[in-house]
Amino acid sequence: IAGSHGSVFECDMQWCFSQVKGAIDDDVAEADIISTVEFNHTGELLATGDKGGRVVIFQQEIENKNQPQFRSEYNVYSTFQSHEPEFDYLKSLEIEEKINKIRWLPQKNAAQFLLSTNDKTIKLWKISERDKRPEGYNLKEEDGRYKDPNTITGLRVPVLIPMDLMVEASPRRVFANAHTYHINSISVNSDDETYLSADDLRINLWNLEITDRSFNIVDIKPANMEELTEVITAAEFHPLQCNTFVYSSSKGTIRLCDMRASALCDKHSKLFEEPEDPSNRSFFSEIISSISDVKFSHNGRYMMTRDYLSVKIWDLNMENRPVETYQVHEYLRSKLCSLYENDCIFDKFECCWNGDDSVVMTGSYNNFFRMFDRGQRRDMTLEASRENSKPMQVLKPRKVCAGGKRKKDEISVDSLDFNKKILHTAWHPQDNIIAVATTNNLYIFQDKVN
Amino acid sequence: MSATTAMEVNAEARRILAVSISKLYASRTQRGGLRLHRSLLLSMVMRSARDIYHSSRECEELCGAPPTSEEAMETGPVEQTVQLPEPLTEPRQPAASAVEPPSEEPDSGDEGSDGELAEDKENMSPTRQSRKRRGKAAAAPDFLPSKRARLEPGEERHAALPTSCRAGAGESLAALSLNRVIPAF
């Protein structure tokens, strides 16, 4: 199997369409809007959450795993309702069932575990397989009705017989009532015992086994709410150091905290911030500098942040500026006023690393998504669309014409469809297979095998 | 900054303020309740817009005294205010063309929102609007014909005006540097 060693841009490596999941209907039901996408640690399972509170898990076809060109076939493995709408009677507020984030736990036994969260409540789900059932009860018929005791003449031991595979999802823990504000992130610690959850102003530390209490480790709520100037936008544990986590803010800063330093990590160990370019100052500077996602690299040496127009890679040892900056859609800088009016400027794009941290990916508008090869300093724009969805069809790189004369095959900025946005993308941890979520469809692409 | 540029800035700031207020009100009825992050960002934009609105009005006031020959033009349709001579529009054109047509709406559209704006300012508790009125700005609402210079298309601006504007504006203009305002639009 081709690993994700080296760059996807070497040897003219290309991306092919593999599958698309979801309704073909142009009329999108709000509940079907995909709100999160996440591969598990082996990449065998791919989970999506939607606005309707449902989780759908896809499983990689094992039979095809050894055939390179078919290894990205994923089929539905389990579907369940994770969260329901709730009502907070005290505040007269409805709590949305939308799944904000899903995070997988590393597998320890036959069952799989994941954490899913909406705005207020985190749940631990156990997903297990059942492929045998008991038969030959003494007191019950096959259909479960109790036998008339007078008809029982013998005694036998029930046996387990094979059955069609059934995948069951059951909620094992419910972590509730710990967040006043809206949860934006959850992150499982490398210690396999704890995880954090972050809302706009606070970050809580949980033990996976204990649901009735959590520790507050970050609190940026000012004494007087009118003095509020920034909120927490994302948080993540370091992949290797169980004492370290980072959180990003709406002001474009990232704080790295060490839980060994003190119980309350209000004082950061490191503060990552790039001075603003004064020539780019505008009404909307604050909005576009707000960080929408932060992700550590797999090796734990770097972290990546996404703000409205760019992706930045930070070296954990350098706080005063990022080591790399990639422009996702700089042509939107002159359109910020319109994007403010149509609300697009508030869109929260996520970003992800490939398995060996050589390439990063993020989404854009018009169902475009972007890849940046860090080593080769090259970038690519691809499109997830039904038009390009013949099996194994190679995706053609797209180009946006920012101004001046539009070349053939280029698309002009004014023709972009801002309703078609790719906010969530995920990269298989070990292979060149990617999952890209449009509004209500999940596209799976793999690299072309020659 | 010229008085006419200040007027455009003023109109744009007002429009952004109006858009922001409607977003803030709309977010109250959203499922899931008020989102703190979004409300914070909205209030920041409103604060910037309000500051620029007040500053540009101050500048208008200070640059306001037109030569008498130009007063005859003031009753012309407001659309003409956006047809500035080339040198002044140059830095603004890329941004202006990118912004949708509503920025060039006649004042009659702004009239309603201006009235609303005055009321809404009282109610905008999240942003704690400053109630400080700066001189004549309070007395003369924008949507009425004013004694401010307006240009016919192709009219050259009097060379002395920008200078006198800068000299007279003092603190508020210095605070409102051009390279901050112009890219905003």
XYZ file of C-alpha atoms in Angstrom:
635
model
C 0.000 0.000 0.000
C 1.389 3.357 -0.890
C 2.110 5.172 2.316
C 1.952 8.884 2.682
C 5.717 9.100 2.718
C 7.003 11.986 0.753
C 5.031 14.542 -1.058
C 1.853 14.003 -2.973
C 3.203 16.362 -5.581
C 6.189 14.226 -6.500
C 6.037 12.125 -9.630
C 2.859 13.966 -10.648
C 0.884 12.128 -8.010
C -2.749 12.796 -8.550
C -5.970 12.440 -6.650
C -8.850 10.259 -7.804
C -12.460 10.166 -6.883
C -13.388 7.097 -4.887
C -16.833 7.480 -3.366
C -19.412 10.005 -2.338
C -21.819 9.457 0.545
C -25.055 11.260 1.119
C -28.132 12.397 -0.734
C -27.866 13.520 -4.310
C -30.708 15.927 -3.762
C -29.849 19.555 -4.290
C -32.373 20.451 -1.652
C -30.343 19.967 1.495
C -32.193 18.971 4.654
C -30.707 20.920 7.523
C -30.310 17.836 9.676
C -28.082 16.275 7.011
C -25.503 19.035 7.101
C -22.199 17.423 8.035
C -20.606 19.116 11.015
C -17.545 16.988 11.739
C -15.381 14.297 10.083
C -12.743 12.148 11.785
C -10.708 9.046 10.964
C -9.866 6.734 13.833
C -6.230 6.005 14.726
C -5.782 3.209 12.192
C -7.851 4.838 9.488
C -10.070 1.821 9.236
C -13.054 3.756 10.545
C -14.327 7.126 9.413
C -16.919 8.943 11.513
C -19.133 11.855 10.543
C -21.462 13.902 12.707
C -24.297 16.030 11.428
C -26.557 18.852 12.448
C -29.330 16.399 13.272
C -27.259 14.888 16.059
C -26.484 11.655 14.202
C -23.178 9.870 13.909
C -22.448 7.715 10.865
C -19.392 5.481 10.915
C -17.922 4.063 7.730
C -15.551 1.118 7.660
C -12.809 0.436 5.183
C -13.384 -2.709 3.183
C -10.733 -5.116 4.399
C -10.903 -7.378 1.379
C -9.954 -4.469 -0.815
C -7.261 -3.197 1.467
C -4.605 -5.124 -0.371
C -5.710 -3.967 -3.762
C -4.229 -0.476 -4.016
C -6.792 0.993 -6.310
C -9.743 -0.117 -4.221
C -8.380 0.442 -0.762
C -10.424 3.580 -0.207
C -13.782 1.869 -0.330
C -15.674 2.725 2.807
C -19.115 1.368 3.648
C -21.565 2.223 6.376
C -20.667 0.400 9.562
C -22.914 1.988 12.148
C -25.419 4.820 12.408
C -26.827 6.132 15.635
C -28.474 9.152 17.186
C -25.857 10.621 19.476
C -27.532 13.772 20.729
C -31.115 14.988 20.854
C -32.314 18.573 21.026
C -32.694 19.700 24.599
C -34.236 22.639 26.338
C -32.620 24.639 29.099
C -35.647 25.755 31.060
C -33.728 28.105 33.287
C -32.421 30.192 30.415
C -35.248 29.483 28.007
C -32.743 28.298 25.467
C -32.829 25.434 23.064
C -29.670 23.338 23.018
C -28.846 22.221 19.519
C -28.243 18.569 18.840
C -25.629 19.345 16.235
C -22.460 17.300 16.703
C -19.610 19.779 16.996
C -16.751 17.316 17.284
C -16.004 13.604 17.286
C -12.755 12.216 18.667
C -11.804 8.537 18.642
C -10.130 6.818 21.557
C -7.187 4.546 20.759
C -8.434 0.984 20.509
C -7.748 -1.211 23.533
C -10.013 -4.196 22.971
C -12.476 -5.515 20.428
C -14.788 -2.553 20.845
C -14.268 0.953 19.483
C -14.860 4.069 21.536
C -15.469 7.629 20.497
C -16.363 10.897 22.143
C -19.013 13.043 20.517
C -20.122 16.456 21.694
C -22.779 19.033 21.013
C -22.823 22.525 22.534
C -23.237 21.358 26.106
C -22.821 17.601 26.584
C -20.080 15.140 25.749
C -20.862 11.437 25.357
C -18.630 8.389 25.247
C -19.958 5.805 22.804
C -18.984 2.177 22.626
C -19.281 0.613 19.206
C -19.134 -3.161 19.319
C -19.781 -6.024 16.963
C -22.053 -8.921 17.587
C -21.775 -11.858 15.181
C -23.059 -14.715 17.314
C -26.244 -15.293 19.202
C -27.286 -17.880 21.737
C -29.763 -20.549 20.774
C -31.380 -23.429 22.613
C -32.709 -21.884 25.773
C -34.515 -24.245 28.099
C -37.235 -21.926 29.317
C -37.796 -19.721 26.283
C -38.860 -20.314 22.729
C -36.782 -18.969 19.878
C -38.979 -15.888 19.686
C -38.538 -15.154 23.383
C -41.896 -16.321 24.699
C -41.717 -18.385 27.812
C -42.453 -22.071 27.402
C -45.176 -23.804 29.344
C -43.164 -25.480 32.114
C -45.140 -28.663 31.656
C -43.740 -29.107 28.167
C -40.123 -29.050 29.278
C -38.788 -32.559 29.385
C -35.048 -32.146 29.031
C -32.110 -29.905 29.899
C -29.571 -28.656 27.426
C -26.806 -26.072 27.252
C -27.542 -23.143 24.913
C -25.009 -22.773 22.088
C -23.710 -19.743 20.247
C -24.441 -19.787 16.571
C -23.214 -17.371 13.931
C -25.468 -14.558 12.865
C -25.286 -11.637 10.504
C -22.921 -9.017 11.819
C -24.660 -6.465 13.961
C -22.895 -3.299 15.054
C -24.238 -1.787 18.241
C -23.557 1.653 19.606
C -24.243 2.297 23.260
C -23.604 5.394 25.353
C -21.229 4.440 28.113
C -20.694 7.832 29.720
C -22.490 11.144 29.592
C -20.460 14.180 30.649
C -22.992 16.922 31.213
C -23.538 20.250 32.937
C -19.957 21.407 32.938
C -20.131 24.150 30.326
C -21.925 27.451 30.533
C -20.850 28.461 27.043
C -20.811 26.542 23.783
C -18.339 23.654 23.531
C -16.062 24.084 20.516
C -13.419 21.365 21.085
C -12.693 18.059 22.713
C -9.297 16.387 22.764
C -8.231 13.006 24.109
C -5.005 12.976 26.076
C -2.131 10.652 25.206
C -2.379 9.258 28.733
C -5.502 7.365 27.660
C -7.223 8.414 30.842
C -8.229 12.017 30.460
C -9.586 14.393 27.891
C -10.316 18.099 27.706
C -13.385 20.010 26.586
C -13.293 23.691 25.723
C -16.016 26.302 25.439
C -15.739 30.022 24.683
C -14.282 30.916 28.051
C -13.275 27.754 29.878
C -11.433 24.501 29.435
C -12.277 21.468 31.563
C -10.270 18.325 32.205
C -12.182 15.064 32.539
C -11.358 11.526 33.471
C -12.952 9.187 30.962
C -14.362 7.075 33.780
C -15.820 9.870 35.897
C -18.817 11.825 34.747
C -19.938 13.713 37.802
C -16.990 16.055 38.054
C -14.351 17.740 35.970
C -11.463 20.057 36.702
C -11.447 23.546 35.294
C -7.947 24.196 33.953
C -8.409 27.403 31.983
C -10.782 30.250 32.750
C -10.568 33.473 30.783
C -13.880 34.902 31.839
C -13.327 38.494 32.975
C -14.909 39.700 36.206
C -16.880 42.181 34.183
C -18.206 40.662 30.962
C -18.170 44.057 29.323
C -14.392 43.851 29.402
C -14.417 40.691 27.317
C -12.020 41.011 24.400
C -11.301 37.471 23.334
C -12.727 33.959 23.498
C -11.282 30.467 23.199
C -11.874 29.071 19.729
C -10.137 25.662 19.792
C -8.032 23.485 22.077
C -5.967 20.339 21.696
C -3.718 18.101 23.764
C -0.157 17.529 22.604
C -0.043 14.143 20.846
C 2.892 12.875 22.909
C 3.271 14.995 26.043
C 0.331 14.364 28.303
C 0.967 17.515 30.341
C 0.819 19.916 27.403
C -2.105 21.423 25.558
C -2.764 24.487 23.440
C -5.735 26.740 22.956
C -6.354 29.344 20.290
C -8.232 32.590 20.603
C -10.426 34.878 18.577
C -7.559 37.386 18.579
C -5.311 35.073 16.601
C -3.101 33.990 19.475
C -2.259 30.487 20.631
C -1.338 29.677 24.190
C 0.579 26.576 25.164
C -0.008 25.425 28.721
C 1.765 22.961 30.952
C -0.493 21.293 33.497
C 2.480 20.590 35.746
C 2.998 24.279 36.351
C -0.187 24.843 38.322
C -3.700 23.533 38.746
C -5.227 26.481 36.929
C -3.396 27.071 33.659
C -4.363 30.699 33.237
C -0.736 31.617 32.801
C 0.543 30.272 29.565
C 3.946 28.690 29.165
C 4.199 30.002 25.642
C 2.255 32.577 23.689
C 2.304 32.311 19.907
C 1.396 35.489 18.123
C 2.320 37.114 14.859
C 2.278 40.909 14.737
C -0.422 42.205 12.434
C 0.568 43.596 9.075
C -0.539 47.233 9.341
C -1.112 47.509 5.608
C -3.823 44.864 5.854
C -5.753 46.653 8.538
C -9.488 46.923 7.926
C -12.835 46.889 9.647
C -12.753 43.144 9.570
C -9.170 42.532 10.667
C -10.312 41.158 13.982
C -12.756 38.724 12.465
C -10.346 37.319 9.932
C -7.545 36.899 12.438
C -9.745 34.765 14.678
C -8.375 31.214 14.662
C -10.957 28.604 13.717
C -8.879 25.459 14.200
C -5.604 24.354 15.766
C -3.985 20.963 15.135
C -0.703 19.519 16.341
C 1.433 17.698 13.801
C 1.656 13.949 14.349
C 5.237 14.254 15.534
C 4.317 16.933 18.038
C 6.943 19.421 16.862
C 4.629 21.756 15.025
C 1.102 23.021 15.196
C -1.099 24.403 12.485
C -3.690 27.155 12.826
C -6.430 28.191 10.428
C -7.779 31.688 10.268
C -10.183 33.008 7.671
C -7.699 33.563 4.864
C -4.654 31.498 5.720
C -3.080 28.429 7.261
C -0.048 28.932 9.502
C 2.461 26.387 10.699
C 4.151 27.137 13.993
C 7.293 25.613 15.419
C 6.621 25.029 19.096
C 10.023 26.515 19.829
C 9.307 29.808 18.132
C 6.635 32.048 19.522
C 6.998 35.289 17.653
C 5.940 34.160 14.206
C 4.854 31.096 12.255
C 7.489 29.208 10.270
C 5.188 28.863 7.295
C 2.127 30.736 6.086
C -0.094 29.556 3.251
C -2.757 31.717 1.650
C -5.911 29.738 1.166
C -7.968 32.269 -0.777
C -6.254 35.635 -0.634
C -8.543 36.874 -3.411
C -11.250 37.175 -0.761
C -9.414 39.924 1.096
C -10.999 42.595 -1.047
C -14.433 41.056 -0.603
C -14.560 41.069 3.160
C -17.427 43.529 3.339
C -19.687 41.341 1.188
C -18.576 38.264 3.061
C -19.516 40.020 6.258
C -22.956 40.797 4.926
C -23.667 37.257 3.798
C -22.186 35.854 7.003
C -19.482 33.842 5.258
C -16.802 35.722 7.151
C -17.901 33.820 10.255
C -17.343 30.413 8.661
C -15.059 28.195 10.702
C -12.750 26.208 8.494
C -10.800 23.270 9.846
C -7.427 21.973 8.718
C -5.543 18.688 8.873
C -2.119 17.105 8.453
C -1.261 14.084 6.375
C 0.311 11.056 8.055
C 3.929 12.151 7.845
C 3.253 15.881 8.354
C 4.544 16.783 4.912
C 1.259 18.082 3.516
C -1.590 20.080 5.048
C -5.127 20.452 3.788
C -8.016 22.811 4.334
C -11.296 23.734 2.685
C -12.561 26.791 0.852
C -15.650 27.916 -1.080
C -17.204 26.595 -4.265
C -16.489 23.109 -2.896
C -12.814 23.726 -3.408
C -10.248 22.376 -1.040
C -6.565 23.200 -0.868
C -3.428 21.189 -0.196
C -0.065 22.669 0.676
C 3.093 20.646 0.323
C 5.473 21.955 2.938
C 8.614 20.438 1.501
C 8.055 21.316 -2.111
C 6.428 24.668 -1.369
C 3.680 23.820 -3.807
C -0.046 24.053 -3.478
C -3.039 22.544 -5.224
C -6.713 23.388 -5.458
C -9.179 20.572 -6.060
C -12.948 20.425 -6.245
C -15.417 18.015 -4.705
C -18.342 17.846 -7.061
C -20.777 15.358 -8.492
C -19.574 16.253 -11.973
C -16.153 14.832 -11.213
C -17.404 11.662 -9.595
C -16.852 8.839 -12.022
C -15.039 5.978 -10.322
C -11.316 6.586 -10.200
C -11.700 9.820 -12.136
C -8.590 11.932 -11.715
C -9.279 15.349 -10.225
C -8.097 18.225 -12.282
C -6.434 21.039 -10.346
C -8.602 24.176 -10.279
C -7.547 27.766 -10.406
C -9.284 30.908 -9.315
C -8.725 34.027 -11.327
C -8.320 36.883 -8.908
C -8.371 39.686 -11.398
C -7.419 40.657 -14.879
C -7.956 38.369 -17.781
C -9.481 35.049 -16.983
C -7.792 32.148 -18.660
C -9.694 29.169 -19.958
C -10.607 26.699 -17.187
C -10.089 29.349 -14.567
C -13.008 30.440 -12.472
C -13.460 34.057 -11.548
C -13.939 35.145 -7.976
C -17.405 36.491 -8.678
C -18.568 33.112 -9.956
C -17.656 31.302 -6.783
C -20.572 29.760 -4.957
C -20.228 30.832 -1.349
C -22.993 28.478 -0.274
C -20.809 25.535 -1.213
C -18.213 25.501 1.497
C -15.871 22.798 2.660
C -15.359 23.315 6.384
C -14.381 19.789 7.413
C -11.671 17.598 5.939
C -9.756 14.590 7.269
C -6.666 12.696 6.149
C -6.133 8.997 6.739
C -3.392 8.676 9.383
C -1.259 6.298 7.353
C -2.334 6.478 3.756
C -3.161 8.911 1.001
C -6.899 8.694 1.467
C -8.837 11.850 2.289
C -12.392 12.543 3.364
C -13.846 15.890 2.334
C -17.254 17.070 3.525
C -19.331 19.390 1.388
C -22.570 20.668 2.888
C -24.304 17.315 3.060
C -22.077 14.927 1.157
C -18.903 13.119 2.125
C -16.360 12.651 -0.660
C -13.575 10.121 -0.392
C -10.538 10.511 -2.605
C -7.354 8.504 -2.892
C -4.100 9.000 -4.681
C -3.866 7.564 -8.158
C -2.158 4.238 -8.390
C -0.236 3.669 -11.586
C -8.932 63.391 4.163
C -11.336 65.309 1.996
C -14.828 66.113 3.127
C -16.367 63.997 0.382
C -14.203 61.014 1.172
C -15.185 61.456 4.775
C -18.799 61.428 3.708
C -18.341 58.156 1.855
C -16.554 56.707 4.817
C -19.375 57.924 6.951
C -21.973 56.254 4.741
C -20.068 53.014 4.671
C -19.582 53.014 8.428
C -23.283 53.631 8.897
C -24.159 50.802 6.572
C -21.870 48.400 8.352
C -23.343 49.502 11.650
C -26.862 48.856 10.354
C -25.908 45.432 8.997
C -24.216 44.555 12.272
C -27.189 45.550 14.351
C -29.543 43.453 12.283
C -27.184 40.500 12.670
C -27.062 41.009 16.406
C -30.841 41.032 16.660
C -31.155 38.034 14.367
C -28.732 36.048 16.487
C -31.045 36.377 19.463
C -33.613 34.161 17.787
C -31.108 31.606 16.540
C -31.382 28.063 17.760
C -28.858 27.354 20.441
C -28.986 30.848 21.857
C -26.633 33.778 21.614
C -23.191 32.725 20.507
C -20.585 34.539 22.515
C -17.866 34.407 19.867
C -20.089 35.740 17.140
C -21.521 38.459 19.362
C -18.033 39.532 20.335
C -16.907 39.807 16.718
C -20.052 41.725 15.788
C -19.508 44.161 18.621
C -15.912 44.720 17.531
C -16.991 45.553 14.018
C -19.662 47.859 15.362
C -17.174 49.601 17.596
C -14.812 50.192 14.670
C -17.658 51.379 12.498
C -18.910 53.688 15.214
C -15.469 55.158 15.788
C -14.945 55.748 12.118
C -18.444 57.146 11.787
C -17.819 59.720 14.489
C -14.355 60.545 13.255
C -15.481 61.010 9.698
C -18.333 63.224 10.799
C -15.904 65.328 12.721
C -13.768 65.588 9.650
C -16.745 66.531 7.574
C -17.543 69.261 9.994
C -14.036 70.566 9.980
C -13.683 70.420 6.223
C -17.227 71.524 5.769
C -16.818 75.182 4.782
C -17.093 75.163 0.998
C -16.402 78.001 -1.333
C -19.741 79.735 -2.098
C -19.602 78.816 -5.768
C -20.065 75.177 -4.885
C -23.138 75.580 -2.772
C -25.359 75.650 -5.782
C -24.565 71.999 -6.416
C -25.641 70.715 -3.062
C -29.178 69.957 -4.121
C -28.043 67.591 -6.823
C -28.841 63.878 -6.400
C -26.699 62.150 -3.871
C -25.457 59.587 -6.390
C -23.092 62.223 -7.622
C -21.139 62.108 -4.419
C -19.675 58.789 -5.419
C -18.474 60.039 -8.758
C -15.291 61.536 -7.505
C -12.495 62.724 -9.733
C -9.944 60.056 -10.527
C -7.090 61.041 -8.195
C -9.248 60.726 -5.133
C -10.907 57.464 -6.063
C -7.772 55.692 -7.196
C -6.853 54.071 -3.922
C -10.467 53.202 -3.224
C -11.469 51.719 -6.523
C -10.347 48.127 -6.037
C -12.159 47.991 -2.755
C -15.175 49.936 -3.984
C -15.682 47.691 -6.977
C -15.457 44.632 -4.775
C -18.159 45.896 -2.472
C -21.691 45.261 -3.645
C -23.846 48.041 -5.107
C -25.637 48.845 -1.812
C -22.748 51.106 -0.895
C -23.879 53.502 -3.560
C -27.492 53.632 -2.510
C -29.102 57.042 -2.422
C -29.608 58.666 0.916
C -33.291 57.849 0.881
C -32.280 54.279 1.680
C -30.073 55.486 4.442
C -32.688 57.772 5.817
C -34.642 55.029 7.488
C -31.594 53.258 8.784
C -30.169 56.480 10.107
C -33.282 57.077 12.123
C -33.209 53.503 13.316
C -29.556 53.822 14.059
C -30.093 56.766 16.323
C -32.653 54.762 18.293
C -30.702 51.552 18.252
C -27.647 53.245 19.605
C -29.542 53.752 22.809
C -30.331 50.072 23.012
C -26.986 48.698 21.993
C -25.897 47.694 25.461
C -23.321 45.078 24.370
C -21.230 47.739 22.762
C -21.973 50.520 25.198
C -22.172 53.186 22.542
C -20.629 56.432 23.582
C -23.294 59.059 23.890
C -20.835 61.818 23.428
C -21.980 64.116 20.696
C -19.365 65.986 18.828
C -20.423 69.482 18.064
C -22.586 70.088 15.040
C -22.683 66.441 14.087
C -25.697 65.926 16.314
C -27.568 68.941 15.129
C -27.484 68.223 11.416
C -28.582 64.690 10.389
C -26.867 63.392 7.299
C -29.881 62.741 5.209
C -30.843 66.372 4.991
C -29.205 68.544 2.372
C -26.199 70.038 3.987
C -23.881 72.833 3.330
C -21.140 70.396 2.478
C -19.244 70.435 -0.731
C -20.528 68.127 -3.367
C -18.954 67.718 -6.733
C -20.317 67.354 -10.188
C -18.682 64.572 -12.169
C -15.323 65.630 -13.428
C -15.138 68.526 -11.052
C -11.659 69.110 -9.773
C -11.262 69.425 -6.077
C -9.922 72.664 -4.803
C -6.300 72.109 -3.870
C -6.590 73.963 -0.607
C -9.325 71.796 0.851
C -7.358 68.651 1.749
C -4.719 70.756 3.393
C -7.142 72.792 5.387
C -8.918 69.596 6.331
C -5.754 68.065 7.681
C -4.770 71.163 9.494
C -8.091 71.625 11.133
C -8.952 68.043 12.000
C -6.485 67.751 14.773
C -6.574 64.705 16.973
C -9.438 62.795 15.477
C -7.977 62.652 12.023
C -4.595 61.672 13.294
C -6.268 58.810 15.081
C -8.060 57.861 11.908
C -5.184 57.314 9.555
C -5.950 56.915 5.888
C -4.321 53.572 5.557
C -6.669 52.253 8.154
C -9.874 53.618 6.693
C -9.372 53.198 3.008
C -8.634 49.456 2.980
C -11.706 48.986 5.112
C -13.796 49.586 2.060
